[in-house]
CSV table of C-alpha atoms in Angstrom, one decimal:
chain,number,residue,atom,x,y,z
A,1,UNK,CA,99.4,87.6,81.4
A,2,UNK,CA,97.7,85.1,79.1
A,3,UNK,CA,98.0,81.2,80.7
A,4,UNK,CA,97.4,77.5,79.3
A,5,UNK,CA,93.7,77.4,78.1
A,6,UNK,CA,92.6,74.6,78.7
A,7,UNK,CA,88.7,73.3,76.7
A,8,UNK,CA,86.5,72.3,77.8
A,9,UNK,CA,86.3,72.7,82.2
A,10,UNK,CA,84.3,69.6,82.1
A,11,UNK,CA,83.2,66.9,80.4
A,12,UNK,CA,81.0,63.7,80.5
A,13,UNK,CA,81.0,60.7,78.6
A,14,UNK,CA,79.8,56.7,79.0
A,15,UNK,CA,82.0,54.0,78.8
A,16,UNK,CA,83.6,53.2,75.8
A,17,UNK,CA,82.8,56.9,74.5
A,18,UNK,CA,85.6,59.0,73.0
A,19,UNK,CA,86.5,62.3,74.4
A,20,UNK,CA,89.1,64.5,73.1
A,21,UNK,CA,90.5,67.5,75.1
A,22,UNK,CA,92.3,70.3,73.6
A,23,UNK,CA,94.9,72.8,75.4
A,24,UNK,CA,96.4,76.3,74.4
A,25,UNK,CA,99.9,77.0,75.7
A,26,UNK,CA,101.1,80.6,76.6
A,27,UNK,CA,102.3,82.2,73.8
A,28,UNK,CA,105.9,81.4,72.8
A,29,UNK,CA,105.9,77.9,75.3
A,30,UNK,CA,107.2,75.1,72.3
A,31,UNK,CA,106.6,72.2,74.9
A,32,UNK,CA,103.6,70.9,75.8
A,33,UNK,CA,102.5,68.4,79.5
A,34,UNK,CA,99.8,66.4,79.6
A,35,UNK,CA,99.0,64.9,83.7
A,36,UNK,CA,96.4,63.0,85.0
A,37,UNK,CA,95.2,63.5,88.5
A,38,UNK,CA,92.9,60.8,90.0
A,39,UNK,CA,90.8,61.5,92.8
A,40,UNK,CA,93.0,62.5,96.1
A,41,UNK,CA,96.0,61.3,94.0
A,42,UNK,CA,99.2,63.6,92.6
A,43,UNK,CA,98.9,64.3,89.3
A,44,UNK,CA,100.7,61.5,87.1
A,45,UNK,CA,103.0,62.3,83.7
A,46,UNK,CA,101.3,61.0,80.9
A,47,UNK,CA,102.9,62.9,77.5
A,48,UNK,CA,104.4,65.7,76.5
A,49,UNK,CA,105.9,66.9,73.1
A,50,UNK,CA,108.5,69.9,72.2
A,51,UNK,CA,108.2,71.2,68.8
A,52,UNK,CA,105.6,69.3,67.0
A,53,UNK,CA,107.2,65.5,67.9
A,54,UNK,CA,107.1,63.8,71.0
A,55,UNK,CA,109.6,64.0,73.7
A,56,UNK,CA,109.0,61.8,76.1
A,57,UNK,CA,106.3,59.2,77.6
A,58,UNK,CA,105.0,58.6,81.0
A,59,UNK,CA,102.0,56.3,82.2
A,60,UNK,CA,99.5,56.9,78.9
A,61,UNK,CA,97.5,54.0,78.3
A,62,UNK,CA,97.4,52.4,74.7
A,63,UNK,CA,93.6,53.4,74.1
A,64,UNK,CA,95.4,57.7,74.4
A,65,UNK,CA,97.0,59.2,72.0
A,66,UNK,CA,98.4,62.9,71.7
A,67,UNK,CA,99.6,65.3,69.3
A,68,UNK,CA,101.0,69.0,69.3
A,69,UNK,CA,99.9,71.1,66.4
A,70,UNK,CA,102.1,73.5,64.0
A,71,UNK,CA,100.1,76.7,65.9
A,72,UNK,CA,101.7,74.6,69.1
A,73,UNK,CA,98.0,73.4,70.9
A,74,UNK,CA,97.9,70.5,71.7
A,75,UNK,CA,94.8,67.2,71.9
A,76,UNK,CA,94.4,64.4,74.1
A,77,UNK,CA,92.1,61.8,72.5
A,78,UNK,CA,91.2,59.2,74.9
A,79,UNK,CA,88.9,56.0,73.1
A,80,UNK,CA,86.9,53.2,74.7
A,81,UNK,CA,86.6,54.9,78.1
A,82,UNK,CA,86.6,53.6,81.1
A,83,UNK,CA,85.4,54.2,84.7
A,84,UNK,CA,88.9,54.1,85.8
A,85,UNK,CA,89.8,57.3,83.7
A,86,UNK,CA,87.2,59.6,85.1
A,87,UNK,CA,90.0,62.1,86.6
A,88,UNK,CA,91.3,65.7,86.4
A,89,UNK,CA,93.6,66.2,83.2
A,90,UNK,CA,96.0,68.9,83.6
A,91,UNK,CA,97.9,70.1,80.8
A,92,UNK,CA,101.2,72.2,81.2
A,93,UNK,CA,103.3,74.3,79.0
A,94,UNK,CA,107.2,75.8,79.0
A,95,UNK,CA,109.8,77.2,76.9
A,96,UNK,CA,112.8,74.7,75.9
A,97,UNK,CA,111.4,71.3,77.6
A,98,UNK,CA,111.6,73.3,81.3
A,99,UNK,CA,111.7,73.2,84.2
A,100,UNK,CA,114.9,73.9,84.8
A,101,UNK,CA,115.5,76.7,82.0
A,102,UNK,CA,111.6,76.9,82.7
A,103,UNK,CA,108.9,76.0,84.9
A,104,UNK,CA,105.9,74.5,83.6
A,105,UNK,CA,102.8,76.1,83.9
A,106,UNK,CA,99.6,74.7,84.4
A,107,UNK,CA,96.0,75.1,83.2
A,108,UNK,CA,92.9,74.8,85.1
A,109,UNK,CA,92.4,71.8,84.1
A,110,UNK,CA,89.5,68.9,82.2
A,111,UNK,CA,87.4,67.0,84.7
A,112,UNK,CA,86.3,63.6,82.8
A,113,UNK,CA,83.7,61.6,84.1
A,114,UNK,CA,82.8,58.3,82.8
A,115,UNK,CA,79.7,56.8,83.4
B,1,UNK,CA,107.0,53.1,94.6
B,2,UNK,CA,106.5,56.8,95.7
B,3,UNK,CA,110.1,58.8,94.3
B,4,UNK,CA,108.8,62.3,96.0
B,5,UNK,CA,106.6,61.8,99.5
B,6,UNK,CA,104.9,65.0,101.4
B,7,UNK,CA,104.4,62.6,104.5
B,8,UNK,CA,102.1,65.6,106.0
B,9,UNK,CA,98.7,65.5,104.5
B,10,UNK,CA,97.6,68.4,106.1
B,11,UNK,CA,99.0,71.6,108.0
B,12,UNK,CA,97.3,74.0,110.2
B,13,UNK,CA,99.5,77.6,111.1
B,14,UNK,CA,98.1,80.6,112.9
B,15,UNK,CA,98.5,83.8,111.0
B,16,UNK,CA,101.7,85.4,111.1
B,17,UNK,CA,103.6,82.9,111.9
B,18,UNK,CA,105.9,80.7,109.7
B,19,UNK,CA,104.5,77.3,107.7
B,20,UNK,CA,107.2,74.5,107.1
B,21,UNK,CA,106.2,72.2,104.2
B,22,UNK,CA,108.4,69.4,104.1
B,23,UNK,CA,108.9,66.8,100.7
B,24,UNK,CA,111.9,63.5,101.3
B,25,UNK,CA,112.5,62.0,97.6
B,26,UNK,CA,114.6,59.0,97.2
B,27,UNK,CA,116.0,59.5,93.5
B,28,UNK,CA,119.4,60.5,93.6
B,29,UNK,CA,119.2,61.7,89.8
B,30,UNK,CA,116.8,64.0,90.8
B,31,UNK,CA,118.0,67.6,89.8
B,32,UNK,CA,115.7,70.2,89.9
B,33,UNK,CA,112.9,70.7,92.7
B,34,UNK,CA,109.5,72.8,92.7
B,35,UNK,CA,107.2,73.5,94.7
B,36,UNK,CA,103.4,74.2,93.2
B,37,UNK,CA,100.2,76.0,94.9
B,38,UNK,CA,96.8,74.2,94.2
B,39,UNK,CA,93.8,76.2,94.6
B,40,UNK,CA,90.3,74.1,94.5
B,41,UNK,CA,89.7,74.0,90.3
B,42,UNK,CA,92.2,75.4,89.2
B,43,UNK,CA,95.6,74.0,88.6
B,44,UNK,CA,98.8,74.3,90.1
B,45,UNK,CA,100.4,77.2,90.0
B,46,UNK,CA,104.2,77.7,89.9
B,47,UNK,CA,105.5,79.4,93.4
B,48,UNK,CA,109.4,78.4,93.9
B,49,UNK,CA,112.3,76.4,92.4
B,50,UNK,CA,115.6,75.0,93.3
B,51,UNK,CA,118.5,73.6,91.7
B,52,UNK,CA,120.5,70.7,93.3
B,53,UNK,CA,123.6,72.7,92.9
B,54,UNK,CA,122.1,75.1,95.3
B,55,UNK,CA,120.8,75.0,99.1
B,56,UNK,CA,118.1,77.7,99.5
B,57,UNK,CA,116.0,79.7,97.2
B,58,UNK,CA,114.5,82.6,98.2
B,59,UNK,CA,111.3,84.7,96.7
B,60,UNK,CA,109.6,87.2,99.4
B,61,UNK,CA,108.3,85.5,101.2
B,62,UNK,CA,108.6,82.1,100.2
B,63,UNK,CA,112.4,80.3,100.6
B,64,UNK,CA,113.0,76.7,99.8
B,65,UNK,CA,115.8,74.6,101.4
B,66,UNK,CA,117.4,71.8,99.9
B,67,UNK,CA,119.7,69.2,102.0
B,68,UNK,CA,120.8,66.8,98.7
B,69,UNK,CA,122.4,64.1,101.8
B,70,UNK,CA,119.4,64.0,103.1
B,71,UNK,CA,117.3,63.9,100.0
B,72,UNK,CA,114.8,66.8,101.8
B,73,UNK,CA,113.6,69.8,101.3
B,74,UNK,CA,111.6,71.8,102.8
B,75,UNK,CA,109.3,75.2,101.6
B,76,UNK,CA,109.3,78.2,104.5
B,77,UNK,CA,106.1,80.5,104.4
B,78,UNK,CA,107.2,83.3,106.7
B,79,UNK,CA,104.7,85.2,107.7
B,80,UNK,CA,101.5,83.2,106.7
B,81,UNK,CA,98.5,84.8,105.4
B,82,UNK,CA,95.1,83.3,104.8
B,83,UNK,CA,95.4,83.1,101.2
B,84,UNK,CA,98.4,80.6,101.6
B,85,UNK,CA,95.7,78.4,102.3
B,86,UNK,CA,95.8,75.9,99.4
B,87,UNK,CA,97.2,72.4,98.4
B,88,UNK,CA,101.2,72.5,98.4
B,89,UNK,CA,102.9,69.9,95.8
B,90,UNK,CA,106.3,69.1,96.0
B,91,UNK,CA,107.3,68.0,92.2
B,92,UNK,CA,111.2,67.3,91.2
B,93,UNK,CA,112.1,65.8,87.6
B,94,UNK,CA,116.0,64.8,86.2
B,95,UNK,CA,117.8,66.1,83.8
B,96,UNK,CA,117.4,62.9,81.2
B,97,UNK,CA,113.2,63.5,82.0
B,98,UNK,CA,113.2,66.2,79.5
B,99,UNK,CA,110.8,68.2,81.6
B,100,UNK,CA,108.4,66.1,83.1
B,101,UNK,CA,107.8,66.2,86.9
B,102,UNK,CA,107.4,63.8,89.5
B,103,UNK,CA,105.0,65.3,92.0
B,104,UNK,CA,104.2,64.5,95.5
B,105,UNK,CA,101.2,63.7,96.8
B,106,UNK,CA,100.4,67.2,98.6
B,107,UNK,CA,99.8,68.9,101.7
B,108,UNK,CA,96.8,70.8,102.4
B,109,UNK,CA,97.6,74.1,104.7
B,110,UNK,CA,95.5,75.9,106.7
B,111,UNK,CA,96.3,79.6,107.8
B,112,UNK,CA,94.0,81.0,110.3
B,113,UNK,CA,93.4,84.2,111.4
């Protein structure tokens, strides 16, 4: 069965760079996650958005910014990078704002390192 | 402030027998629980839900427990393979959160053989 795609695996930048990451739900998911997971850390809500708009905001810094596409993929684009952001960024889809009519799936994730 | 806590960082189990992953959260709006599998570079991966209107979940061999006085629940592996072996997360979101979860911070199990 075809899963959240999630581009690209990994990633390097400097500080202050830009980096945008892209993600491609499974087919028919309207909502789309975005988590970040710092190093030995949980993974942390940052966005997500259900049908095109956003739907509800977690711990994204000012510098991030998101949107969800009319095909449904969705971007991350992160500016002015910083050290602190080098992380794992997970994105997640589901059908009607899950989990409980259903649960979120996950990619395999974007490393970012800043250096 | 840590809402969902997986106070054992690690777990060790012999084959065959049963693993107990145990998550305490301390939201009371909390309504819906999950528990995710982590393999090293990939992400999580859906195993197990619950509902706070029910008490146990089963799935093969995978059954969750939920004790809403408490605030606890608790994933039962029974029996436990090698390829459990993976980061467990905990995750549990409210019905106003529109989705998003609340995870843990994980427990890493070992099953030997």
């Amino acid at each position: 069965a075809a899963g959240v795609i999630q581009s690209p695996r990994h990633l390097i930048k400097e500080k202050r760079e830009t980096a945008t990451l892209k993600c491609y739900p499974i087919p028919r998911h309207d909502t789309v996650y975005w988590y970040q997971q710092g190093p030995g850390q949980d993974p942390q809500f940052l966005i997500s958005f259900y049908e095109k708009m956003q739907s509800d905001k977690g711990s994204i810094p000012d510098r991030f910014s998101a949107q969800q596409f009319s095909d449904y993929h969705s971007e991350l684009n992160m500016s002015s990078l910083e050290l602190g952001d080098s992380a794992l960024y997970f994105c997640a889809s589901s059908f009607l704002q899950g989990p409980s009519s259903s649960p979120l799936h996950f990619g395999n994730g974007t490393r970012l390192t800043v250096t | 402030d840590q809402q969902v806590k997986q106070n054992s960082p690690s777990l060790s189990v012999q084959e065959g027998r049963i693993s107990i992953l145990n998550c305490d959260y301390t939201n009371s709006m909390f309504d819906y629980f999950l528990w995710y599998k982590k393999y090293p570079a990939e992400g999580p991966t859906f195993l197990i839900s619950i509902s706070s209107i029910k008490d146990k979940n089963e799935d093969g061999r995978f059954t969750v427990f939920l004790n809403k006085s408490a605030k606890h629940l608790s994933l039962h592996i029974v029996p436990s393979q090698p390829g459990d072996s993976a980061v467990y997360f905990c995750a549990a979101s409210d019905g106003g959160s529109q989705g998003n979860l609340i995870f843990g911070k994980g427990t890493k199990l070992s099953v030997k053989p």
